[in-house]
mmCIF file of C-alpha atoms in Angstrom:
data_model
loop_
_atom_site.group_PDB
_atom_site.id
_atom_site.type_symbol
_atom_site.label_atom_id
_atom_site.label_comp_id
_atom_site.label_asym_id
_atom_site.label_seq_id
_atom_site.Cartn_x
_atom_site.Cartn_y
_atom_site.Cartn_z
ATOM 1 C CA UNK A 52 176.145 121.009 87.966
ATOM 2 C CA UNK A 53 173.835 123.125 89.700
ATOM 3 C CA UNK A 54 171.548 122.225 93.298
ATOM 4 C CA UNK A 55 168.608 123.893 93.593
ATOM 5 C CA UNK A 56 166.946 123.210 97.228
ATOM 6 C CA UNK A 57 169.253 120.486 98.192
ATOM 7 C CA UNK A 58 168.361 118.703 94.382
ATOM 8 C CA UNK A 59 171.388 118.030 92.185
ATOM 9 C CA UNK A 60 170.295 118.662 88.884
ATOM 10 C CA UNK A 61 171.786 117.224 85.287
ATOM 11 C CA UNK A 62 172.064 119.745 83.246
ATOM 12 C CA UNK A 63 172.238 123.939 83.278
ATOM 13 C CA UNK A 64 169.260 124.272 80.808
ATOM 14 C CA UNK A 65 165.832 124.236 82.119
ATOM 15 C CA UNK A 66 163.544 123.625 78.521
ATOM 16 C CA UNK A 67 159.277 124.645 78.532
ATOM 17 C CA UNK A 68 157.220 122.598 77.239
ATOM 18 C CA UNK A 69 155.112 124.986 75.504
ATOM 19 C CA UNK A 70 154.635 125.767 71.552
ATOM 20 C CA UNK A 71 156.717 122.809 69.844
ATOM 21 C CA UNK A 72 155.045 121.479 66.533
ATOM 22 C CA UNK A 73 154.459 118.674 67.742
ATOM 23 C CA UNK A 74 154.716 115.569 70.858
ATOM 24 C CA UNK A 75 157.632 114.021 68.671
ATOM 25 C CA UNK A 76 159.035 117.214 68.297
ATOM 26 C CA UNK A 77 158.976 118.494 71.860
ATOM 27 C CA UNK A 78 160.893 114.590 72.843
ATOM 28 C CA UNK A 79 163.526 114.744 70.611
ATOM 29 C CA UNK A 80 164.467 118.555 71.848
ATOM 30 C CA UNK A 81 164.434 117.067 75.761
ATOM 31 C CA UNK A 82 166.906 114.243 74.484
ATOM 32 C CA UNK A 83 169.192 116.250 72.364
ATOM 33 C CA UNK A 84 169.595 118.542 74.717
ATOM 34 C CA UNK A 85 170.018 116.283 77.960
ATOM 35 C CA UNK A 86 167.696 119.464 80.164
ATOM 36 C CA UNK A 87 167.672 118.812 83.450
ATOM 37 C CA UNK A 88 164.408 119.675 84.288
ATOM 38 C CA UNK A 89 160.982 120.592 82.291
ATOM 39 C CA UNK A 90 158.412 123.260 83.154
ATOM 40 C CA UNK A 91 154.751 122.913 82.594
ATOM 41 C CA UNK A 92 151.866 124.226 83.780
ATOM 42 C CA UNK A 93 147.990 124.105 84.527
ATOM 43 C CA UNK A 94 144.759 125.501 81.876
ATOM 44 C CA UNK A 95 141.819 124.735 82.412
ATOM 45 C CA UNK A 96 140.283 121.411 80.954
ATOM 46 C CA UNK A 97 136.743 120.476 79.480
ATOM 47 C CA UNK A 98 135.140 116.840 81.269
ATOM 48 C CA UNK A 99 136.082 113.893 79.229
ATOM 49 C CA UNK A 100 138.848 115.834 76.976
ATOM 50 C CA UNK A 101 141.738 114.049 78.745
ATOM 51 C CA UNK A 102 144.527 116.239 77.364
ATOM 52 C CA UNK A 103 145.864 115.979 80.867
ATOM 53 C CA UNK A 104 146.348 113.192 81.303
ATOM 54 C CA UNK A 105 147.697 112.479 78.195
ATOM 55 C CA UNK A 106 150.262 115.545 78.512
ATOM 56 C CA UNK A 107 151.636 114.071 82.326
ATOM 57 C CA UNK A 108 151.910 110.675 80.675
ATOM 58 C CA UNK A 109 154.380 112.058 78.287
ATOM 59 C CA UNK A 110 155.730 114.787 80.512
ATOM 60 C CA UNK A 111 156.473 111.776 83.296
ATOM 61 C CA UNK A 112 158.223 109.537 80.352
ATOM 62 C CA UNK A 113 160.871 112.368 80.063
ATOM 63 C CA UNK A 114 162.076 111.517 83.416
ATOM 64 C CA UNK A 115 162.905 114.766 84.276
ATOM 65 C CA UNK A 116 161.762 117.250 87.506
ATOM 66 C CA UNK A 117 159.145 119.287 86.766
ATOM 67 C CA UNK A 118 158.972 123.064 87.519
ATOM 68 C CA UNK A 119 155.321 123.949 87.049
ATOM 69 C CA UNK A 120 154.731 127.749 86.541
ATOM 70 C CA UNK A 121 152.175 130.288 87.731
ATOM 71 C CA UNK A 122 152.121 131.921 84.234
ATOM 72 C CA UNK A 123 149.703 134.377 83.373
ATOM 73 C CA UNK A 124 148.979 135.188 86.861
ATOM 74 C CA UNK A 125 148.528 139.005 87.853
ATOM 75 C CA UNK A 126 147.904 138.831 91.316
ATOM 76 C CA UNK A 127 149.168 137.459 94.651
ATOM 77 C CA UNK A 128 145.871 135.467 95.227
ATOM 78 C CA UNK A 129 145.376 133.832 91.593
ATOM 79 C CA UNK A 130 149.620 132.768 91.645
ATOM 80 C CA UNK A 131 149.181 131.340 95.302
ATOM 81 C CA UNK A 132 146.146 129.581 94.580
ATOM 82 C CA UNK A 133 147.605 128.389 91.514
ATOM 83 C CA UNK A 134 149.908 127.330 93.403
ATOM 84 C CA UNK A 135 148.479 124.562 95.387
ATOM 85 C CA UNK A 136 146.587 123.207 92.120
ATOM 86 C CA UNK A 137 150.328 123.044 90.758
ATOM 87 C CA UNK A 138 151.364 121.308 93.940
ATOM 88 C CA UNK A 139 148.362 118.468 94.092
ATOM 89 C CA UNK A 140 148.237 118.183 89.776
ATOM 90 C CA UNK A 141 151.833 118.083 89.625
ATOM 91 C CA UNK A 142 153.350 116.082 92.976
ATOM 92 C CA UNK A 143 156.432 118.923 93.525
ATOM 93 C CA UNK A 144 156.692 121.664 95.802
ATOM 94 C CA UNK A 145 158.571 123.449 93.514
ATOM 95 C CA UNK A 146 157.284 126.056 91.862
ATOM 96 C CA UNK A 147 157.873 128.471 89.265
ATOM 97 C CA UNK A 148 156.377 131.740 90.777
ATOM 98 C CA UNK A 149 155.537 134.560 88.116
ATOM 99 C CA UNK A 150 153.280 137.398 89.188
ATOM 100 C CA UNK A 151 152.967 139.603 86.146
ATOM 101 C CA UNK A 152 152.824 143.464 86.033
ATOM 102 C CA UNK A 153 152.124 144.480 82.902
ATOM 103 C CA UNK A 154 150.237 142.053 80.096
ATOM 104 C CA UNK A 155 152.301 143.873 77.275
ATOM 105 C CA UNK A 156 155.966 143.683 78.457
ATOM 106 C CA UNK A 157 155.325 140.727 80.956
ATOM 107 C CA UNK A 158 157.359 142.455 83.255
ATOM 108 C CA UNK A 159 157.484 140.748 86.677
ATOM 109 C CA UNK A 160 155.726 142.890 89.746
ATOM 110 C CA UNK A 161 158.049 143.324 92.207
ATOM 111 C CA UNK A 162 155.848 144.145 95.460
ATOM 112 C CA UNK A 163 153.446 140.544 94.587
ATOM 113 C CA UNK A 164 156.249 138.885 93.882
ATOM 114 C CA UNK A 165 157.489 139.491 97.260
ATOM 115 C CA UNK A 166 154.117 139.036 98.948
ATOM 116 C CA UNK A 167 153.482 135.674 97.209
ATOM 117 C CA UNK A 168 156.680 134.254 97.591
ATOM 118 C CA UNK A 169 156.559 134.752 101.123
ATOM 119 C CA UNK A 170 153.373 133.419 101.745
ATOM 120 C CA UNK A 171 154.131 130.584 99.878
ATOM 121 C CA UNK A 172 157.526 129.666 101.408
ATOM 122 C CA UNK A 173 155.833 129.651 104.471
ATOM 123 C CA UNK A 174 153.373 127.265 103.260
ATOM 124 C CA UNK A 175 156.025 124.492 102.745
ATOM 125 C CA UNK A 176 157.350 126.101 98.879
ATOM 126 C CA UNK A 177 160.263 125.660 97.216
ATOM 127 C CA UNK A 178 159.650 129.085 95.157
ATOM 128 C CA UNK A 179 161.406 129.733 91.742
ATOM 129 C CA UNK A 180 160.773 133.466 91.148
ATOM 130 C CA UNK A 181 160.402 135.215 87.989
ATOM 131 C CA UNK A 182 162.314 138.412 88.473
ATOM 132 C CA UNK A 183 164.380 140.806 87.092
ATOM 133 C CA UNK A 184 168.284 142.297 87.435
ATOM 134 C CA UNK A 185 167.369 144.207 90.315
ATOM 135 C CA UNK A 186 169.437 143.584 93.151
ATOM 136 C CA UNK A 187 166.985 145.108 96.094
ATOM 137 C CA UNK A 188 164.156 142.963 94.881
ATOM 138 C CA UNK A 189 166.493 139.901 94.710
ATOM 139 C CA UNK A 190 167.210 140.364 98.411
ATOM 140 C CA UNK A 191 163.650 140.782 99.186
ATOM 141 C CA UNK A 192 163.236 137.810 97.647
ATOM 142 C CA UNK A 193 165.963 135.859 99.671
ATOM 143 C CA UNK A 194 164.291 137.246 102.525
ATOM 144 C CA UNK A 195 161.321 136.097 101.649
ATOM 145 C CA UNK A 196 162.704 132.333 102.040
ATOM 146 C CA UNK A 197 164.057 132.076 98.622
ATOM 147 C CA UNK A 198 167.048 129.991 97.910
ATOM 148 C CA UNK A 199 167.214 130.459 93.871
ATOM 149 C CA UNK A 200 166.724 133.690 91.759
ATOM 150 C CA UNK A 201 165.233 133.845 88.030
ATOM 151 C CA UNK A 202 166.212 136.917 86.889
ATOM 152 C CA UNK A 203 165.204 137.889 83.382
ATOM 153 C CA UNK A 204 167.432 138.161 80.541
ATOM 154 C CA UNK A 205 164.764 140.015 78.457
ATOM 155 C CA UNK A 206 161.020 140.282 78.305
ATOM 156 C CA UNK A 207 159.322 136.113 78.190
ATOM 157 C CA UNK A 208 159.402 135.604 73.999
ATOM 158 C CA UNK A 209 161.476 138.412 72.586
ATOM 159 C CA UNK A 210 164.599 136.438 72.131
ATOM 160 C CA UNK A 211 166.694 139.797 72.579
ATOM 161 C CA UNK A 212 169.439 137.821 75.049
ATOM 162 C CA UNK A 213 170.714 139.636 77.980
ATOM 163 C CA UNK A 214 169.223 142.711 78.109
ATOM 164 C CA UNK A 215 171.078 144.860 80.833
ATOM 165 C CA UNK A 216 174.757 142.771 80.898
ATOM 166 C CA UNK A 217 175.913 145.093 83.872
ATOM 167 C CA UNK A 218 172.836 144.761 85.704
ATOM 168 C CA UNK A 219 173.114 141.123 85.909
ATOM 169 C CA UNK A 220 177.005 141.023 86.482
ATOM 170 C CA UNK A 221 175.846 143.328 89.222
ATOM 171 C CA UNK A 222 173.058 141.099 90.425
ATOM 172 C CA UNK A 223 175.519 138.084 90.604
ATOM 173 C CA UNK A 224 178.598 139.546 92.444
ATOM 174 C CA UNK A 225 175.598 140.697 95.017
ATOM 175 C CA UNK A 226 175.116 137.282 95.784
ATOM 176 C CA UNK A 227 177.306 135.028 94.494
ATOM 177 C CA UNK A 228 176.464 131.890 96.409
ATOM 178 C CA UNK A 229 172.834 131.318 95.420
ATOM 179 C CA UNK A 230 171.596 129.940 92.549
ATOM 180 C CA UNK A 231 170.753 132.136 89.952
ATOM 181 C CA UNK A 232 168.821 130.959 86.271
ATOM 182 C CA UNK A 233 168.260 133.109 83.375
ATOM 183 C CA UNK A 234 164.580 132.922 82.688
ATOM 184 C CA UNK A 235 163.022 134.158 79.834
ATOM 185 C CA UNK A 236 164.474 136.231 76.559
ATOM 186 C CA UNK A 237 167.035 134.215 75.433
ATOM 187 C CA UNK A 238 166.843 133.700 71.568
ATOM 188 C CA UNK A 239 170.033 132.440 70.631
ATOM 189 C CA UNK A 240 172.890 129.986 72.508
ATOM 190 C CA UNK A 241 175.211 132.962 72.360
ATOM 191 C CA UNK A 242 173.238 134.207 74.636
ATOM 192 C CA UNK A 243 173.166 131.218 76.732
ATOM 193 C CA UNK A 244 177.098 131.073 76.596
ATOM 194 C CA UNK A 245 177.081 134.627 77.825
ATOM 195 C CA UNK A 246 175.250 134.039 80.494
ATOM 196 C CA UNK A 247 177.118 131.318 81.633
ATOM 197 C CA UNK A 248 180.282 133.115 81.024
ATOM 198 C CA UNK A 249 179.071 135.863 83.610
ATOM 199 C CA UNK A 250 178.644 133.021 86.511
ATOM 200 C CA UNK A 251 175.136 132.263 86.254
ATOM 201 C CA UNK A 252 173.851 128.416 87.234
ATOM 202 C CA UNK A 253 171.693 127.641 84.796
ATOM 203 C CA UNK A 254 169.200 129.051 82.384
ATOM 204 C CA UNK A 255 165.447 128.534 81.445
ATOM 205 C CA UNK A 256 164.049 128.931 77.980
ATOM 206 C CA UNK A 257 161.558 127.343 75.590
ATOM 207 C CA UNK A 258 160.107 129.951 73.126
ATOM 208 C CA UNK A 259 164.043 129.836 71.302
ATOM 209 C CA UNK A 260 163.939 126.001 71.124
ATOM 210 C CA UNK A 261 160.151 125.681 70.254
ATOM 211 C CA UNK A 262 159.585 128.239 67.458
ATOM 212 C CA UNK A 263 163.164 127.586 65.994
ATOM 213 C CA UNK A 264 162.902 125.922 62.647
ATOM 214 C CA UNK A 265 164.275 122.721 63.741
ATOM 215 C CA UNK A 266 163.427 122.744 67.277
ATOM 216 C CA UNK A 267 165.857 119.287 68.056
ATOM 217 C CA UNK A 268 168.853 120.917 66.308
ATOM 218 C CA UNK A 269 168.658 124.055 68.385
ATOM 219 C CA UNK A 270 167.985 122.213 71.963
ATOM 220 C CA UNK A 271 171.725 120.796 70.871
ATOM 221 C CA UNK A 272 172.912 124.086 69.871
ATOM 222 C CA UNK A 273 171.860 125.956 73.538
ATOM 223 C CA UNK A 274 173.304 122.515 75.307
ATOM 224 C CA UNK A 275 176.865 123.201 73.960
ATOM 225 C CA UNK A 276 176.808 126.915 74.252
ATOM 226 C CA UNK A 277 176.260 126.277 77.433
ATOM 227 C CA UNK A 278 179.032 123.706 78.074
ATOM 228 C CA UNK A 279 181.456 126.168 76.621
ATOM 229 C CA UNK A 280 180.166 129.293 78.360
ATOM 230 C CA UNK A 281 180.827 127.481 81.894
ATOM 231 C CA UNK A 282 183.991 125.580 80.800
ATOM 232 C CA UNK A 283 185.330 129.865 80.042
ATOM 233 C CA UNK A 284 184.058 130.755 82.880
ATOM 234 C CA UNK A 285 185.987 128.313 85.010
ATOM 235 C CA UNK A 286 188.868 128.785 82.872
ATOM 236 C CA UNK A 287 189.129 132.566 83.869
ATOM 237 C CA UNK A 288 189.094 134.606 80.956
ATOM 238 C CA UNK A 289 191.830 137.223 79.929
ATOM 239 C CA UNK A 290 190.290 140.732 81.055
ATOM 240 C CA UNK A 291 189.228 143.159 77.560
ATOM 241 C CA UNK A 292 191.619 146.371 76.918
ATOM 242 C CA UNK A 293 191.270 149.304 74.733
ATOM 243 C CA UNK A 294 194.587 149.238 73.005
ATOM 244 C CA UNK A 295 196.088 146.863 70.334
ATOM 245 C CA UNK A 296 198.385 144.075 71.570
ATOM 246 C CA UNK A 297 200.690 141.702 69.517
ATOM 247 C CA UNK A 298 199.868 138.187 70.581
ATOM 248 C CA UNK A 299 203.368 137.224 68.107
ATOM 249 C CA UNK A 300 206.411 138.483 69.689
ATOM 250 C CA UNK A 301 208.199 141.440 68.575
ATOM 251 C CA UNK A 302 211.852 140.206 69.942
ATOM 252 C CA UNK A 303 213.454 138.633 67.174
ATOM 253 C CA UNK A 304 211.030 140.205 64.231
ATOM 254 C CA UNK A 305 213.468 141.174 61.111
ATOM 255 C CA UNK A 306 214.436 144.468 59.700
ATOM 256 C CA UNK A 307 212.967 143.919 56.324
ATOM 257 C CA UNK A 308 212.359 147.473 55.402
ATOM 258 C CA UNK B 208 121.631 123.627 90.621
ATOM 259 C CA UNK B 209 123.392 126.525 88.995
ATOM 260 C CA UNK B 210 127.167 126.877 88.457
ATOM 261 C CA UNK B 211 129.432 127.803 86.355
ATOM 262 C CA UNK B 212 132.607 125.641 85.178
ATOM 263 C CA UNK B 213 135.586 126.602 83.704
ATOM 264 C CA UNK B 214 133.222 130.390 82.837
ATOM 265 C CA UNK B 215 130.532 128.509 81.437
ATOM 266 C CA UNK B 216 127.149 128.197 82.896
ATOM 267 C CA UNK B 217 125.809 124.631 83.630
ATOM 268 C CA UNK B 218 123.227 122.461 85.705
ATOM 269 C CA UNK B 219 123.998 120.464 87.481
ATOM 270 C CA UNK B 220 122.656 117.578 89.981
ATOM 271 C CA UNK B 221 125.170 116.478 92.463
ATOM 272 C CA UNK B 222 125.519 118.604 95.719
ATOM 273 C CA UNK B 223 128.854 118.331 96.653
ATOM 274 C CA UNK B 224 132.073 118.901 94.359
ATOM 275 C CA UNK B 225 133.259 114.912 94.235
ATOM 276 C CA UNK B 226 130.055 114.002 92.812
ATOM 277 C CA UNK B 227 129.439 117.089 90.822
ATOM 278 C CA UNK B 228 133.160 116.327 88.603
ATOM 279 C CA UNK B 229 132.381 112.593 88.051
ATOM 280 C CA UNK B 230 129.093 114.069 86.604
ATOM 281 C CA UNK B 231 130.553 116.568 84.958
ATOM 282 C CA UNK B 232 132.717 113.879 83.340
ATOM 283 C CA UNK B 233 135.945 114.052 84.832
ATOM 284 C CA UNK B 234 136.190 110.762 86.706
ATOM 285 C CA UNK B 235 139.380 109.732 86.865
ATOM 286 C CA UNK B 236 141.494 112.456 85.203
ATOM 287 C CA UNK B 237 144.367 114.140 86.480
ATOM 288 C CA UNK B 238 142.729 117.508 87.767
ATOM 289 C CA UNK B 239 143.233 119.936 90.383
ATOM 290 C CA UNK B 240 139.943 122.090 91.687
ATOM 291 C CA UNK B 241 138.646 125.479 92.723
ATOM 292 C CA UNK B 242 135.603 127.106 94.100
ATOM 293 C CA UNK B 243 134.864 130.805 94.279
ATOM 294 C CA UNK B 244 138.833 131.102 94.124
ATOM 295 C CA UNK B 245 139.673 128.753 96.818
ATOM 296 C CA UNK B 246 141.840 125.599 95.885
ATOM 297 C CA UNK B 247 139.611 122.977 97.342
ATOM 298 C CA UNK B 248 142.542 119.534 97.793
ATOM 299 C CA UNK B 249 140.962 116.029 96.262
ATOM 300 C CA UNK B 250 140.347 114.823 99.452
ATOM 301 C CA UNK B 251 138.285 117.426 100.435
ATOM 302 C CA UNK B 252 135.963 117.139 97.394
ATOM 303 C CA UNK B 253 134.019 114.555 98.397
ATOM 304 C CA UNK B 254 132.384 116.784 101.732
ATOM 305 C CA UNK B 255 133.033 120.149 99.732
ATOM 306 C CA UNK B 256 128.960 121.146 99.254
ATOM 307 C CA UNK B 257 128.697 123.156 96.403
ATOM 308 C CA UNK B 258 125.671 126.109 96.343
ATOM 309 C CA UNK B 259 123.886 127.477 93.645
ATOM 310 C CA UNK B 260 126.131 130.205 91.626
ATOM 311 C CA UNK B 261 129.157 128.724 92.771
ATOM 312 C CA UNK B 262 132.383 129.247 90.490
ATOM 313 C CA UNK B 263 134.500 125.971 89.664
ATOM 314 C CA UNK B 264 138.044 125.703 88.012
ATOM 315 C CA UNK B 265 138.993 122.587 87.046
ATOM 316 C CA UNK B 266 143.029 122.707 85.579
ATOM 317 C CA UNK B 267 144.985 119.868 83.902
ATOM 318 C CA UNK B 268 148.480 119.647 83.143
ATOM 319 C CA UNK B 269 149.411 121.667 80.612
ATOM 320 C CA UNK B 270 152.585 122.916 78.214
ATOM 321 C CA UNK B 271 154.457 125.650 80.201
ATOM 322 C CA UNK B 272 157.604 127.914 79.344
#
């Protein structure tokens, strides 16, 4: 199982907390699915409304590590001072850093990313980034006092799977010895399989759990796709070829004709 | 005095930001706090002195993906 900053976690799938039907609903996808850790974040909250407070109760009953996120952010100052309300709200210095680019694609920007995950490793950190395939950024990043990349599979909520396969087999044989999670785009546990299959630690998802029609059934679903996408991995698979080849054997076969 | 909370305009009497959240009716809950865009830690709240037109963010836990 994967270690993320010297933390041995449970499971290879990360779940959100974000857009299940329902408190009920969002429990039973944690326990059929046995994730390892939740992410959450921070919104602002009216005096008296107590939806905090409530949410941490429930969030804290999971018994899970939290990864609180710096979604929505668009610059270095708003995700590092987001930051430190995560830190305080949440009790972790772990934290999920996303400094968006672009509000349309959600595309991670690479020169804040860099800038705020320095600054906040130095500040004591344990930064998750939110990044993409690209292998000069994910060295920055390491650089920057990283020990984990979050590379995308596709934009956050399209559920299009991995988007550039050779970019990320790229990104992993670039550094194979740290940790690397799929964040974001996954729709389906094919895709989860996939990615494991390609020698990735773990991944992170929530919108394909949480808008699936039976949120529970699919947590399960991505849990053994992942299972079997790491068990092929470490089983070595046979390499693809272009040309037909009998798997029966041909010595022995009869003259019928 | 004058601030604004969470982009809304209120009064308020208190003069420092402990005060001003129990009277703004967060005593007690889980919260984490800004002003003018500076994370201000709970136990600085109590000698944080707020001045008129200053911005507070007050953020909860909350679902995240």
């Amino acid at each position: 199982m994967p270690e993320f900053y010297g933390t041995h976690v449970a499971s290879r799938l990360m779940l959100g907390t974000a857009q299940y039907p329902s408190p009920r609903v969002l429990e039973d996808a944690f326990r059929r699915s046995g994730a390892g850790i939740a992410t959450v974040s921070l919104r602002r909250e009216a005096g008296g409304e107590g939806a905090g407070t409530a949410f941490w109760e429930m969030i804290r009953a999971l018994g899970l590590p939290v990864l609180p996120n710096t979604a929505g952010c668009h610059s270095v100052r708003e995700a590092v001072t987001t930051a430190h309300m995560a830190r305080e709200l949440f009790d972790t210095d772990w934290i999920k850093l996303e400094v968006i680019g672009h509000a349309d694609t959600l595309q991670p920007d690479p020169f804040g990313l860099v800038e705020a995950a320095r600054i906040l490793t130095e500040d004591g950190f344990r930064v998750f980034p939110y990044t993409t395939e690209d292998g000069v950024l994910g060295g920055r990043l390491l650089e920057a006092g990283c020990e984990v990349l979050m590379p995308w599979g596709a934009p956050i909520g399209t559920g299009r799977g991995l988007n550039n396969v050779y970019g990320l087999r790229t990104l992993r044989a670039q550094f194979p010895d740290v940790p690397m999670v799929i964040d974001a785009g996954l729709g389906l546990p094919s895709h989860a399989a996939q990615a494991m299959e390609l020698g990735f630690d773990a991944v992170l998802l929530n919108t394909a759990v949480a808008r699936a029609g039976d949120p529970a059934a699919m947590a399960e679903g991505f849990a053994r796709a992942l299972e079997a996408g790491r068990l092929a991995r470490e089983a070595d698979p046979m390499e693809p070829r272009d040309m037909a080849a009998p798997s029966t054997p041909v010595l022995g076969l009869a003259v019928l004709g | 005095m004058r601030i604004t909370l969470n982009g809304e305009p209120r009064e308020i009497v208190a003069e420092t930001l402990g005060p001003a959240l129990d009277e703004l009716g967060y005593g007690g809950a889980r919260v984490a706090t800004a002003v003018n865009e500076t994370f201000v830690p709970a136990p600085a709240r109590a000698g944080h002195a707020l001045r008129d037109g200053d911005r507070i963010e007050v953020l909860a836990p909350r679902q995240g993906g």
